[in-house]
Amino acid sequence: MSDPARGADPGRRPSELTLRETLRWAWRQLTSMRTALILLLLLALAAVPGSVIPQSDVDSLKTSRWQDAHPTLTPIYEKIGLFSVYDSPWFAAIYLLLMISLIGCIIPRSFVYWRAMRARPPKAPRHLERLPHQASYTTGEGVDDVVARAAKVLRKRRFRVDAAEGVVAAERGYLREAGNLLFHISVVVVLVGFGVGSLFGYKGGTIVVVGNGFANDVRSYDDFLPGSLFRPEWMEPFSFDVTDFDVDWLTSGPRKGMAQKFVSHLTYRESPDAPDKTYDLKVNHPLSIGDTEVFLIGHGYAPVITITDGNGDVTYSGPTVFLPTDQTFQSFGVVRAADARPTQIGLEGELYPTFAFTPGKQGGPYSAFGDALDPLLSMQVYTGDLSMDTGAAQSVYVLDKSRAHLVTKPDGSMFRLDMRIGDTVKLPDGAGSVTFDKLERWNKIQISRTPGKLVALAGVSLALLGLLGSLFIRPRRVWIRVRREGVQTLVQLGGLDRTDGGDVAEELTDIMEAIKEDA
């Protein structure tokens, strides 16, 4: 390893360096452009699991379904934070190291660029005719007149000019490096913007059944992810009601049965004393209230189910959220009647919005369409202890059947509730009855407050500006030598393009013609 640290003997091994030399060597490695590129690549790779694996802070419903479907992988993914990638320690470590590396790159380059801005253009080579681009002509004018006129022409073309006796040195395109610096600074600004949002903002989700409402309070959320420095008193005191919900369904083509677009009609109040306002909430068209944004990210069905226990008491009644499992909105759900007597009652099964059946060994029930044209509720019934009094956390979409038993017919054959709207089915052995009252819809609402989004947006704009400067500003140097040869004055021009693809020869010709015309 050569030159491991400034002031260190290149022949020494890293293990022989002093603590100061080791720290200096580590700082140089961290702030090198190579390390910054590696960290940027690692950050991009680290974000891949966040796009592939469901994130609990983005869609807790989808995450819960994925965890239920992958019981082996779930504990492993939870340990390494793959269900919350952007809040994991290892992602934060890459994030901070990248920021430090970029700052360590930017500061020294800024001083170098500042000195270059104040420096004079490089002196003219002795033999301009050896340059790749050169031109010359002779005139009867004096040397000083040609030099003064050449300097004037170059300044009009936005060159920095240094004119001396018989020589003019000019340079332009020094803002290209400013574009590079601006791009690097913008990356830091974007990182800072996201950091501010994650520290002082919050993100939460809730499911609202159409016809119901929501008040912006921490206790009203189904899932809530605050920043580490967030305070609940910063939350906007708004509330809203989902008054109606419209869906357009595709009726033909390969995506038949899928929802093409959906609109949630809201009536909202920015504060308890504020007047009612209306808003049509659509995907990618959030409702902005102060610094908070309300997004519509999903929808589904909520069957209204009533359970009557063996004593004739209604122990459960209301809409129950069922989770879609495919594009036809065939949905899965769980119902618990914890207060049923003489034993608790649990339901688990499927909702088919448009019921259809394929006969045969490989066939079975399915939903032919996403719209509720012929809804059917098909559920199995469990009685016994549903483990709801143990104090352990349970997913609302998972029924603990470890201490319950499946209800069967008196002859021991399978018992299943297959109900359409309005149907009531009595349970065997006098356990009670279940009624499918009606079918309602629910909306999945995401609410977020990201105070750093304008900072991040400014960083992205600066990055675009810096990138344009880096791509389209061409650093270029031009030199002119003027000397007297007998009764004539020889004017030599030479140019050098510091990037590829330039038109230096053409510009030299234009400069030469401009000097002649001014004469």
Short mmCIF file of C-alpha atoms in Angstrom, two decimals:
data_model
loop_
_atom_site.label_atom_id
_atom_site.label_comp_id
_atom_site.label_asym_id
_atom_site.label_seq_id
_atom_site.Cartn_x
_atom_site.Cartn_y
_atom_site.Cartn_z
CA MET A 1 0.00 0.00 0.00
CA SER A 2 1.55 3.29 -1.12
CA ASP A 3 1.20 6.54 0.82
CA PRO A 4 -1.26 5.21 3.39
CA ALA A 5 -1.39 8.52 5.20
CA ARG A 6 0.14 11.94 4.81
CA GLY A 7 3.43 12.07 6.60
CA ALA A 8 3.63 8.29 6.98
CA ASP A 9 6.43 6.19 5.58
CA PRO A 10 5.11 4.46 2.42
CA GLY A 11 7.15 1.40 3.30
CA ARG A 12 5.40 0.86 6.61
CA ARG A 13 2.55 -1.56 6.99
CA PRO A 14 -0.89 -0.25 8.07
CA SER A 15 -0.52 -2.04 11.41
CA GLU A 16 2.58 0.07 12.13
CA LEU A 17 0.82 3.42 11.66
CA THR A 18 0.15 5.67 14.62
CA LEU A 19 -3.42 6.35 15.69
CA ARG A 20 -3.35 9.78 14.05
CA GLU A 21 -1.99 8.37 10.80
CA THR A 22 -4.59 5.57 10.84
CA LEU A 23 -7.44 8.04 11.34
CA ARG A 24 -6.09 10.24 8.54
CA TRP A 25 -5.83 7.24 6.23
CA ALA A 26 -9.41 6.16 7.10
CA TRP A 27 -10.71 9.68 6.47
CA ARG A 28 -9.03 9.79 3.07
CA GLN A 29 -10.54 6.46 2.13
CA LEU A 30 -14.00 7.53 3.27
CA THR A 31 -13.91 10.87 1.44
CA SER A 32 -12.55 9.52 -1.82
CA MET A 33 -14.73 9.62 -4.91
CA ARG A 34 -14.47 5.85 -5.24
CA THR A 35 -15.92 5.34 -1.76
CA ALA A 36 -18.73 7.82 -2.46
CA LEU A 37 -19.66 5.89 -5.60
CA ILE A 38 -19.56 2.56 -3.74
CA LEU A 39 -21.79 3.96 -0.97
CA LEU A 40 -24.21 5.38 -3.54
CA LEU A 41 -24.39 1.94 -5.18
CA LEU A 42 -24.92 0.29 -1.78
CA LEU A 43 -27.72 2.73 -0.98
CA ALA A 44 -29.43 1.87 -4.27
CA LEU A 45 -29.02 -1.87 -3.61
CA ALA A 46 -30.27 -1.48 -0.03
CA ALA A 47 -33.43 0.16 -1.33
CA VAL A 48 -34.26 -2.86 -3.51
CA PRO A 49 -35.75 -4.94 -0.63
CA GLY A 50 -37.90 -1.92 0.24
CA SER A 51 -39.42 -2.09 -3.23
CA VAL A 52 -39.78 -5.88 -3.43
CA ILE A 53 -40.80 -6.79 0.13
CA PRO A 54 -43.96 -5.17 1.57
CA GLN A 55 -43.13 -2.41 4.04
CA SER A 56 -45.12 -2.15 7.26
CA ASP A 57 -45.03 1.65 7.24
CA VAL A 58 -46.36 1.79 3.66
CA ASP A 59 -49.03 -0.92 3.58
CA SER A 60 -49.48 -2.82 6.83
CA LEU A 61 -52.29 -4.92 5.33
CA LYS A 62 -50.13 -6.22 2.51
CA THR A 63 -47.27 -6.80 4.94
CA SER A 64 -49.51 -8.81 7.26
CA ARG A 65 -50.73 -10.99 4.39
CA TRP A 66 -47.15 -11.59 3.22
CA GLN A 67 -46.08 -12.58 6.73
CA ASP A 68 -48.98 -15.00 7.07
CA ALA A 69 -48.08 -16.58 3.71
CA HIS A 70 -44.35 -16.91 4.57
CA PRO A 71 -44.10 -18.09 8.19
CA THR A 72 -40.53 -19.38 7.73
CA LEU A 73 -39.01 -16.24 6.23
CA THR A 74 -40.91 -13.78 8.41
CA PRO A 75 -38.77 -14.18 11.61
CA ILE A 76 -35.56 -13.84 9.58
CA TYR A 77 -36.77 -10.75 7.73
CA GLU A 78 -37.96 -9.18 10.98
CA LYS A 79 -34.54 -9.61 12.61
CA ILE A 80 -32.72 -7.81 9.79
CA GLY A 81 -35.42 -5.18 9.36
CA LEU A 82 -36.57 -6.03 5.84
CA PHE A 83 -40.18 -5.08 6.64
CA SER A 84 -39.00 -1.56 7.51
CA VAL A 85 -35.91 -1.11 5.37
CA TYR A 86 -35.71 2.67 5.49
CA ASP A 87 -35.83 2.73 9.30
CA SER A 88 -33.28 -0.04 9.80
CA PRO A 89 -29.88 0.71 11.42
CA TRP A 90 -27.89 -0.66 8.48
CA PHE A 91 -29.73 1.56 6.00
CA ALA A 92 -29.16 4.57 8.26
CA ALA A 93 -25.45 3.70 8.47
CA ILE A 94 -25.08 3.69 4.67
CA TYR A 95 -27.10 6.92 4.52
CA LEU A 96 -24.88 8.75 7.04
CA LEU A 97 -21.60 7.42 5.61
CA LEU A 98 -22.64 8.60 2.15
CA MET A 99 -23.44 12.07 3.47
CA ILE A 100 -20.09 12.30 5.30
CA SER A 101 -18.24 11.04 2.23
CA LEU A 102 -19.92 13.60 -0.04
CA ILE A 103 -19.24 16.47 2.35
CA GLY A 104 -15.62 15.35 2.62
CA CYS A 105 -15.39 15.40 -1.19
CA ILE A 106 -17.16 18.73 -1.64
CA ILE A 107 -15.30 20.93 0.84
CA PRO A 108 -11.75 20.41 -0.54
CA ARG A 109 -12.98 20.67 -4.13
CA SER A 110 -14.76 23.93 -3.30
CA PHE A 111 -11.50 25.52 -2.15
CA VAL A 112 -9.70 24.24 -5.24
CA TYR A 113 -12.45 25.62 -7.47
CA TRP A 114 -12.41 28.99 -5.67
CA ARG A 115 -8.67 29.31 -6.29
CA ALA A 116 -9.15 28.32 -9.92
CA MET A 117 -11.86 30.98 -10.32
CA ARG A 118 -9.48 33.69 -9.12
CA ALA A 119 -6.48 32.44 -11.07
CA ARG A 120 -5.40 33.86 -14.40
CA PRO A 121 -5.79 31.84 -17.58
CA PRO A 122 -2.78 29.59 -18.31
CA LYS A 123 0.10 31.18 -20.15
CA ALA A 124 0.28 30.73 -23.91
CA PRO A 125 2.45 27.88 -25.22
CA ARG A 126 5.60 28.98 -27.05
CA HIS A 127 4.65 27.15 -30.27
CA LEU A 128 0.94 27.60 -31.00
CA GLU A 129 1.33 25.85 -34.32
CA ARG A 130 1.81 22.56 -32.46
CA LEU A 131 -1.65 22.67 -30.94
CA PRO A 132 -4.35 20.45 -32.47
CA HIS A 133 -6.36 23.55 -33.46
CA GLN A 134 -4.59 26.67 -34.75
CA ALA A 135 -4.94 29.48 -37.28
CA SER A 136 -2.93 32.54 -38.34
CA TYR A 137 -2.96 35.60 -40.57
CA THR A 138 -0.84 38.71 -41.26
CA THR A 139 -1.77 42.37 -41.07
CA GLY A 140 -0.14 45.76 -41.31
CA GLU A 141 -1.40 46.92 -37.91
CA GLY A 142 0.69 47.40 -34.82
CA VAL A 143 1.09 44.69 -32.22
CA ASP A 144 -0.61 46.63 -29.41
CA ASP A 145 -3.65 47.41 -31.55
CA VAL A 146 -4.15 43.75 -32.47
CA VAL A 147 -3.70 42.60 -28.86
CA ALA A 148 -6.24 45.15 -27.55
CA ARG A 149 -8.77 44.27 -30.23
CA ALA A 150 -8.32 40.50 -29.69
CA ALA A 151 -8.88 40.92 -25.94
CA LYS A 152 -12.08 42.88 -26.65
CA VAL A 153 -13.39 40.21 -29.04
CA LEU A 154 -12.71 37.42 -26.57
CA ARG A 155 -14.40 39.26 -23.70
CA LYS A 156 -17.51 39.64 -25.84
CA ARG A 157 -17.49 35.86 -26.17
CA ARG A 158 -17.45 35.47 -22.36
CA PHE A 159 -13.81 34.47 -22.06
CA ARG A 160 -11.69 35.41 -19.09
CA VAL A 161 -8.84 37.32 -20.66
CA ASP A 162 -5.26 38.03 -19.60
CA ALA A 163 -3.52 40.32 -22.10
CA ALA A 164 0.20 41.00 -21.94
CA GLU A 165 2.79 42.34 -24.39
CA GLY A 166 2.18 40.49 -27.64
CA VAL A 167 0.17 37.69 -25.98
CA VAL A 168 -3.49 37.12 -25.12
CA ALA A 169 -4.53 34.14 -22.94
CA ALA A 170 -8.24 33.40 -22.57
CA GLU A 171 -10.36 30.72 -20.93
CA ARG A 172 -14.06 30.00 -20.52
CA GLY A 173 -16.27 27.16 -19.34
CA TYR A 174 -15.00 27.28 -15.75
CA LEU A 175 -18.63 26.98 -14.60
CA ARG A 176 -18.53 23.32 -15.66
CA GLU A 177 -16.78 22.48 -12.42
CA ALA A 178 -19.39 24.55 -10.60
CA GLY A 179 -22.01 22.27 -12.15
CA ASN A 180 -20.17 19.21 -10.82
CA LEU A 181 -19.98 20.74 -7.35
CA LEU A 182 -23.63 21.77 -7.48
CA PHE A 183 -24.62 18.22 -8.37
CA HIS A 184 -22.70 16.80 -5.41
CA ILE A 185 -24.13 19.45 -3.08
CA SER A 186 -27.64 18.68 -4.31
CA VAL A 187 -27.23 15.01 -3.33
CA VAL A 188 -26.41 16.16 0.20
CA VAL A 189 -29.43 18.50 0.15
CA VAL A 190 -31.70 15.62 -0.90
CA LEU A 191 -30.30 13.43 1.88
CA VAL A 192 -30.83 16.23 4.39
CA GLY A 193 -34.41 16.71 3.15
CA PHE A 194 -35.23 13.03 3.61
CA GLY A 195 -33.50 13.07 6.99
CA VAL A 196 -35.57 16.03 8.19
CA GLY A 197 -38.74 14.30 7.04
CA SER A 198 -37.88 11.05 8.83
CA LEU A 199 -36.94 12.85 12.06
CA PHE A 200 -39.74 15.41 12.37
CA GLY A 201 -42.53 13.88 10.27
CA TYR A 202 -44.79 10.89 10.56
CA LYS A 203 -46.66 8.41 8.42
CA GLY A 204 -49.77 6.48 9.34
CA GLY A 205 -52.50 4.40 7.81
CA THR A 206 -56.13 3.73 8.55
CA ILE A 207 -59.01 1.83 6.97
CA VAL A 208 -62.25 3.79 6.80
CA VAL A 209 -65.52 2.11 5.85
CA VAL A 210 -67.52 4.23 3.40
CA GLY A 211 -70.00 6.28 5.41
CA ASN A 212 -67.68 6.54 8.42
CA GLY A 213 -65.13 9.17 9.35
CA PHE A 214 -61.65 9.78 10.77
CA ALA A 215 -60.13 12.33 13.17
CA ASN A 216 -56.41 13.05 12.98
CA ASP A 217 -55.36 11.70 16.35
CA VAL A 218 -52.66 9.13 17.12
CA ARG A 219 -55.25 6.80 18.67
CA SER A 220 -57.32 6.77 15.46
CA TYR A 221 -54.62 5.17 13.29
CA ASP A 222 -54.38 1.46 12.51
CA ASP A 223 -50.62 1.86 12.11
CA PHE A 224 -48.57 4.92 13.01
CA LEU A 225 -44.86 5.53 12.40
CA PRO A 226 -43.57 8.81 13.91
CA GLY A 227 -40.13 10.31 13.46
CA SER A 228 -37.77 10.10 16.42
CA LEU A 229 -38.15 13.86 17.11
CA PHE A 230 -41.84 14.11 16.25
CA ARG A 231 -44.32 15.55 18.76
CA PRO A 232 -48.05 14.71 18.66
CA GLU A 233 -49.03 18.37 19.18
CA TRP A 234 -47.70 19.12 15.70
CA MET A 235 -50.52 17.10 14.11
CA GLU A 236 -53.10 19.08 12.15
CA PRO A 237 -56.52 18.94 13.94
CA PHE A 238 -58.48 17.93 10.84
CA SER A 239 -61.15 15.30 10.37
CA PHE A 240 -63.01 13.87 7.38
CA ASP A 241 -65.91 11.62 6.42
CA VAL A 242 -65.91 9.25 3.45
CA THR A 243 -69.35 10.07 2.09
CA ASP A 244 -69.20 7.96 -1.09
CA PHE A 245 -66.87 5.87 -3.22
CA ASP A 246 -66.89 5.35 -7.01
CA VAL A 247 -65.10 2.62 -8.96
CA ASP A 248 -64.79 2.09 -12.72
CA TRP A 249 -64.25 -1.56 -13.66
CA LEU A 250 -62.62 -2.88 -16.82
CA THR A 251 -65.18 -5.04 -18.61
CA SER A 252 -63.00 -6.38 -21.44
CA GLY A 253 -59.43 -7.21 -22.33
CA PRO A 254 -56.76 -9.16 -20.43
CA ARG A 255 -57.30 -7.01 -17.30
CA LYS A 256 -61.03 -7.59 -17.23
CA GLY A 257 -62.47 -7.33 -13.75
CA MET A 258 -59.81 -4.97 -12.42
CA ALA A 259 -60.53 -1.52 -11.02
CA GLN A 260 -59.48 1.09 -13.58
CA LYS A 261 -59.83 4.13 -11.37
CA PHE A 262 -61.49 4.92 -8.08
CA VAL A 263 -62.52 8.11 -6.33
CA SER A 264 -63.29 8.65 -2.67
CA HIS A 265 -65.60 11.57 -1.99
CA LEU A 266 -64.62 13.33 1.23
CA THR A 267 -66.19 15.97 3.43
CA TYR A 268 -63.44 17.40 5.63
CA ARG A 269 -62.81 20.07 8.24
CA GLU A 270 -59.38 21.59 8.76
CA SER A 271 -60.20 22.16 12.44
CA PRO A 272 -63.18 21.37 14.69
CA ASP A 273 -64.57 24.90 14.20
CA ALA A 274 -63.80 25.15 10.47
CA PRO A 275 -66.56 24.91 7.83
CA ASP A 276 -67.09 21.71 5.86
CA LYS A 277 -65.31 21.35 2.54
CA THR A 278 -65.48 18.63 -0.10
CA TYR A 279 -62.71 16.90 -2.02
CA ASP A 280 -62.51 14.04 -4.51
CA LEU A 281 -59.60 11.93 -3.31
CA LYS A 282 -57.88 9.99 -6.10
CA VAL A 283 -54.71 7.95 -6.46
CA ASN A 284 -51.71 10.30 -6.81
CA HIS A 285 -53.99 13.30 -6.10
CA PRO A 286 -53.67 13.73 -2.33
CA LEU A 287 -55.58 16.15 -0.15
CA SER A 288 -53.23 18.71 1.42
CA ILE A 289 -54.17 20.18 4.79
CA GLY A 290 -51.43 22.40 6.15
CA ASP A 291 -48.23 20.33 6.12
CA THR A 292 -50.14 17.04 6.04
CA GLU A 293 -51.15 15.04 2.98
CA VAL A 294 -53.95 12.47 2.76
CA PHE A 295 -53.55 9.71 0.15
CA LEU A 296 -55.94 7.07 -1.18
CA ILE A 297 -53.90 3.89 -1.65
CA GLY A 298 -56.40 1.03 -1.71
CA HIS A 299 -59.94 -0.22 -1.32
CA GLY A 300 -61.91 -3.38 -0.72
CA TYR A 301 -65.08 -4.91 0.71
CA ALA A 302 -66.41 -5.07 4.26
CA PRO A 303 -69.31 -7.53 4.73
CA VAL A 304 -71.74 -6.52 7.47
CA ILE A 305 -72.12 -9.65 9.61
CA THR A 306 -74.28 -10.27 12.67
CA ILE A 307 -73.54 -13.14 15.07
CA THR A 308 -76.14 -14.27 17.60
CA ASP A 309 -74.90 -16.67 20.31
CA GLY A 310 -76.63 -19.70 21.81
CA ASN A 311 -78.41 -17.51 24.37
CA GLY A 312 -80.03 -15.43 21.63
CA ASP A 313 -77.84 -12.36 22.29
CA VAL A 314 -76.23 -10.37 19.48
CA THR A 315 -72.53 -10.55 20.30
CA TYR A 316 -71.13 -9.15 17.07
CA SER A 317 -72.61 -6.87 14.41
CA GLY A 318 -70.96 -4.53 11.96
CA PRO A 319 -68.74 -4.26 8.88
CA THR A 320 -65.65 -6.46 8.85
CA VAL A 321 -62.69 -5.61 6.65
CA PHE A 322 -61.79 -8.40 4.22
CA LEU A 323 -58.44 -8.23 2.43
CA PRO A 324 -58.31 -8.69 -1.38
CA THR A 325 -56.21 -11.65 -2.47
CA ASP A 326 -56.28 -11.13 -6.26
CA GLN A 327 -57.30 -8.66 -8.94
CA THR A 328 -60.93 -9.84 -8.88
CA PHE A 329 -61.14 -8.75 -5.23
CA GLN A 330 -61.75 -12.25 -3.94
CA SER A 331 -61.11 -11.46 -0.30
CA PHE A 332 -60.16 -13.17 2.94
CA GLY A 333 -61.39 -12.21 6.39
CA VAL A 334 -61.80 -13.22 10.00
CA VAL A 335 -64.64 -12.50 12.46
CA ARG A 336 -64.45 -13.00 16.25
CA ALA A 337 -67.36 -12.99 18.67
CA ALA A 338 -65.42 -12.96 21.94
CA ASP A 339 -68.52 -12.38 24.12
CA ALA A 340 -70.57 -15.22 22.67
CA ARG A 341 -71.98 -17.71 25.16
CA PRO A 342 -71.77 -20.50 26.04
CA THR A 343 -68.60 -20.47 23.91
CA GLN A 344 -66.71 -18.01 21.74
CA ILE A 345 -67.43 -18.08 18.00
CA GLY A 346 -64.93 -17.43 15.20
CA LEU A 347 -65.44 -17.24 11.45
CA GLU A 348 -62.79 -17.56 8.76
CA GLY A 349 -63.30 -17.61 5.01
CA GLU A 350 -63.66 -15.94 1.66
CA LEU A 351 -65.81 -13.30 0.02
CA TYR A 352 -66.52 -13.69 -3.70
CA PRO A 353 -67.81 -10.35 -5.12
CA THR A 354 -69.11 -12.07 -8.27
CA PHE A 355 -69.44 -15.74 -7.38
CA ALA A 356 -68.61 -18.37 -9.97
CA PHE A 357 -67.79 -22.07 -9.80
CA THR A 358 -65.72 -24.35 -11.99
CA PRO A 359 -66.70 -28.05 -11.71
CA GLY A 360 -64.20 -30.85 -11.64
CA LYS A 361 -61.27 -31.92 -9.47
CA GLN A 362 -59.18 -28.90 -10.43
CA GLY A 363 -62.11 -26.50 -10.20
CA GLY A 364 -63.76 -24.72 -7.34
CA PRO A 365 -65.30 -21.41 -6.34
CA TYR A 366 -63.81 -18.13 -7.56
CA SER A 367 -64.76 -14.53 -8.25
CA ALA A 368 -65.36 -13.81 -11.92
CA PHE A 369 -65.38 -10.03 -11.56
CA GLY A 370 -64.21 -7.37 -9.10
CA ASP A 371 -67.54 -5.59 -8.86
CA ALA A 372 -70.11 -6.92 -6.39
CA LEU A 373 -72.55 -8.32 -8.98
CA ASP A 374 -73.38 -11.53 -7.09
CA PRO A 375 -71.56 -11.51 -3.73
CA LEU A 376 -71.29 -14.71 -1.75
CA LEU A 377 -69.72 -15.18 1.68
CA SER A 378 -68.23 -18.62 2.36
CA MET A 379 -66.80 -19.20 5.85
CA GLN A 380 -65.90 -21.96 8.25
CA VAL A 381 -66.99 -21.73 11.89
CA TYR A 382 -64.87 -22.37 14.98
CA THR A 383 -66.06 -22.50 18.58
CA GLY A 384 -64.15 -22.70 21.82
CA ASP A 385 -61.30 -20.63 23.22
CA LEU A 386 -60.02 -18.19 20.55
CA SER A 387 -57.06 -17.17 22.81
CA MET A 388 -58.29 -13.59 23.02
CA ASP A 389 -57.88 -13.36 26.80
CA THR A 390 -54.19 -14.32 26.96
CA GLY A 391 -52.89 -10.77 26.52
CA ALA A 392 -50.71 -11.76 23.56
CA ALA A 393 -50.85 -9.61 20.42
CA GLN A 394 -52.87 -11.03 17.54
CA SER A 395 -53.33 -9.95 13.96
CA VAL A 396 -56.92 -8.97 13.23
CA TYR A 397 -56.62 -10.97 10.02
CA VAL A 398 -55.54 -14.24 11.67
CA LEU A 399 -57.78 -16.51 13.71
CA ASP A 400 -56.02 -18.44 16.48
CA LYS A 401 -57.50 -21.93 16.20
CA SER A 402 -55.04 -23.70 18.47
CA ARG A 403 -57.61 -24.12 21.30
CA ALA A 404 -60.80 -24.01 19.20
CA HIS A 405 -62.44 -26.73 17.17
CA LEU A 406 -64.00 -26.71 13.72
CA VAL A 407 -67.80 -26.86 13.71
CA THR A 408 -69.20 -29.79 11.72
CA LYS A 409 -72.66 -31.12 10.98
CA PRO A 410 -74.23 -33.63 13.40
CA ASP A 411 -73.15 -36.48 11.11
CA GLY A 412 -69.55 -35.26 11.22
CA SER A 413 -69.46 -33.91 7.67
CA MET A 414 -68.06 -30.45 6.84
CA PHE A 415 -70.15 -27.47 7.83
CA ARG A 416 -69.64 -24.23 5.93
CA LEU A 417 -71.53 -20.94 5.78
CA ASP A 418 -72.40 -20.09 2.17
CA MET A 419 -74.48 -16.96 2.34
CA ARG A 420 -75.71 -14.26 0.03
CA ILE A 421 -76.89 -10.86 1.23
CA GLY A 422 -79.86 -11.25 3.58
CA ASP A 423 -79.24 -14.91 4.42
CA THR A 424 -79.21 -16.22 7.98
CA VAL A 425 -77.73 -19.63 8.85
CA LYS A 426 -78.20 -21.39 12.17
CA LEU A 427 -75.14 -23.07 13.68
CA PRO A 428 -75.23 -26.75 14.73
CA ASP A 429 -75.80 -27.79 18.34
CA GLY A 430 -77.66 -24.56 19.13
CA ALA A 431 -74.43 -22.49 19.07
CA GLY A 432 -76.26 -19.52 17.53
CA SER A 433 -76.69 -18.04 14.06
CA VAL A 434 -74.88 -15.87 11.51
CA THR A 435 -76.48 -13.27 9.21
CA PHE A 436 -74.94 -11.65 6.13
CA ASP A 437 -76.73 -8.28 6.30
CA LYS A 438 -75.15 -6.27 3.50
CA LEU A 439 -71.88 -5.45 1.75
CA GLU A 440 -70.02 -2.19 2.24
CA ARG A 441 -66.72 -0.84 0.93
CA TRP A 442 -63.64 0.39 2.73
CA ASN A 443 -60.84 2.79 1.74
CA LYS A 444 -57.22 2.45 2.77
CA ILE A 445 -56.01 5.97 3.65
CA GLN A 446 -52.40 6.94 4.19
CA ILE A 447 -51.67 10.19 6.03
CA SER A 448 -48.17 11.65 6.16
CA ARG A 449 -46.37 14.77 7.25
CA THR A 450 -42.98 15.23 5.57
CA PRO A 451 -41.51 18.63 6.53
CA GLY A 452 -38.35 18.05 4.48
CA LYS A 453 -40.05 17.42 1.13
CA LEU A 454 -39.46 20.99 -0.14
CA VAL A 455 -35.79 20.69 0.81
CA ALA A 456 -35.57 17.40 -1.10
CA LEU A 457 -37.38 18.96 -4.06
CA ALA A 458 -34.91 21.86 -4.07
CA GLY A 459 -32.07 19.33 -4.01
CA VAL A 460 -33.48 17.49 -7.02
CA SER A 461 -33.84 20.79 -8.91
CA LEU A 462 -30.25 21.73 -8.07
CA ALA A 463 -29.09 18.29 -9.22
CA LEU A 464 -30.79 18.78 -12.58
CA LEU A 465 -29.26 22.25 -12.94
CA GLY A 466 -25.80 20.99 -12.03
CA LEU A 467 -26.10 18.03 -14.38
CA LEU A 468 -27.09 20.31 -17.27
CA GLY A 469 -24.09 22.53 -16.55
CA SER A 470 -21.76 19.54 -16.46
CA LEU A 471 -23.09 18.21 -19.75
CA PHE A 472 -23.40 21.35 -21.85
CA ILE A 473 -20.71 23.77 -20.60
CA ARG A 474 -17.49 23.15 -22.53
CA PRO A 475 -14.22 24.29 -20.94
CA ARG A 476 -12.09 25.91 -23.64
CA ARG A 477 -8.79 27.80 -23.85
CA VAL A 478 -7.64 30.16 -26.57
CA TRP A 479 -4.24 31.83 -26.97
CA ILE A 480 -3.16 34.52 -29.38
CA ARG A 481 0.44 35.52 -30.10
CA VAL A 482 1.18 38.71 -32.03
CA ARG A 483 4.69 39.63 -33.24
CA ARG A 484 6.24 41.89 -35.81
CA GLU A 485 7.95 40.25 -38.79
CA GLY A 486 9.47 42.93 -41.02
CA VAL A 487 6.75 45.26 -42.25
CA GLN A 488 3.95 42.79 -41.39
CA THR A 489 2.42 41.63 -38.10
CA LEU A 490 1.91 37.88 -37.68
CA VAL A 491 -1.15 36.90 -35.64
CA GLN A 492 -1.23 33.26 -34.44
CA LEU A 493 -4.24 31.69 -32.75
CA GLY A 494 -4.36 28.36 -30.92
CA GLY A 495 -7.17 26.59 -29.10
CA LEU A 496 -7.62 23.66 -26.82
CA ASP A 497 -10.91 21.95 -25.96
CA ARG A 498 -10.82 20.23 -22.56
CA THR A 499 -13.73 17.96 -23.52
CA ASP A 500 -14.50 15.77 -26.52
CA GLY A 501 -16.78 16.68 -29.38
CA GLY A 502 -16.01 20.40 -29.49
CA ASP A 503 -15.84 22.75 -32.48
CA VAL A 504 -12.63 24.59 -31.59
CA ALA A 505 -11.42 24.96 -35.16
CA GLU A 506 -14.66 26.64 -36.20
CA GLU A 507 -14.60 28.97 -33.20
CA LEU A 508 -10.98 29.92 -33.86
CA THR A 509 -11.94 30.88 -37.38
CA ASP A 510 -14.85 32.98 -36.06
CA ILE A 511 -12.56 34.73 -33.56
CA MET A 512 -9.99 35.46 -36.25
CA GLU A 513 -12.66 36.88 -38.59
CA ALA A 514 -14.07 39.02 -35.76
CA ILE A 515 -10.63 40.49 -35.05
CA LYS A 516 -10.20 41.26 -38.74
CA GLU A 517 -13.67 42.85 -39.02
CA ASP A 518 -13.09 45.13 -36.04
CA ALA A 519 -9.96 46.41 -37.78
#
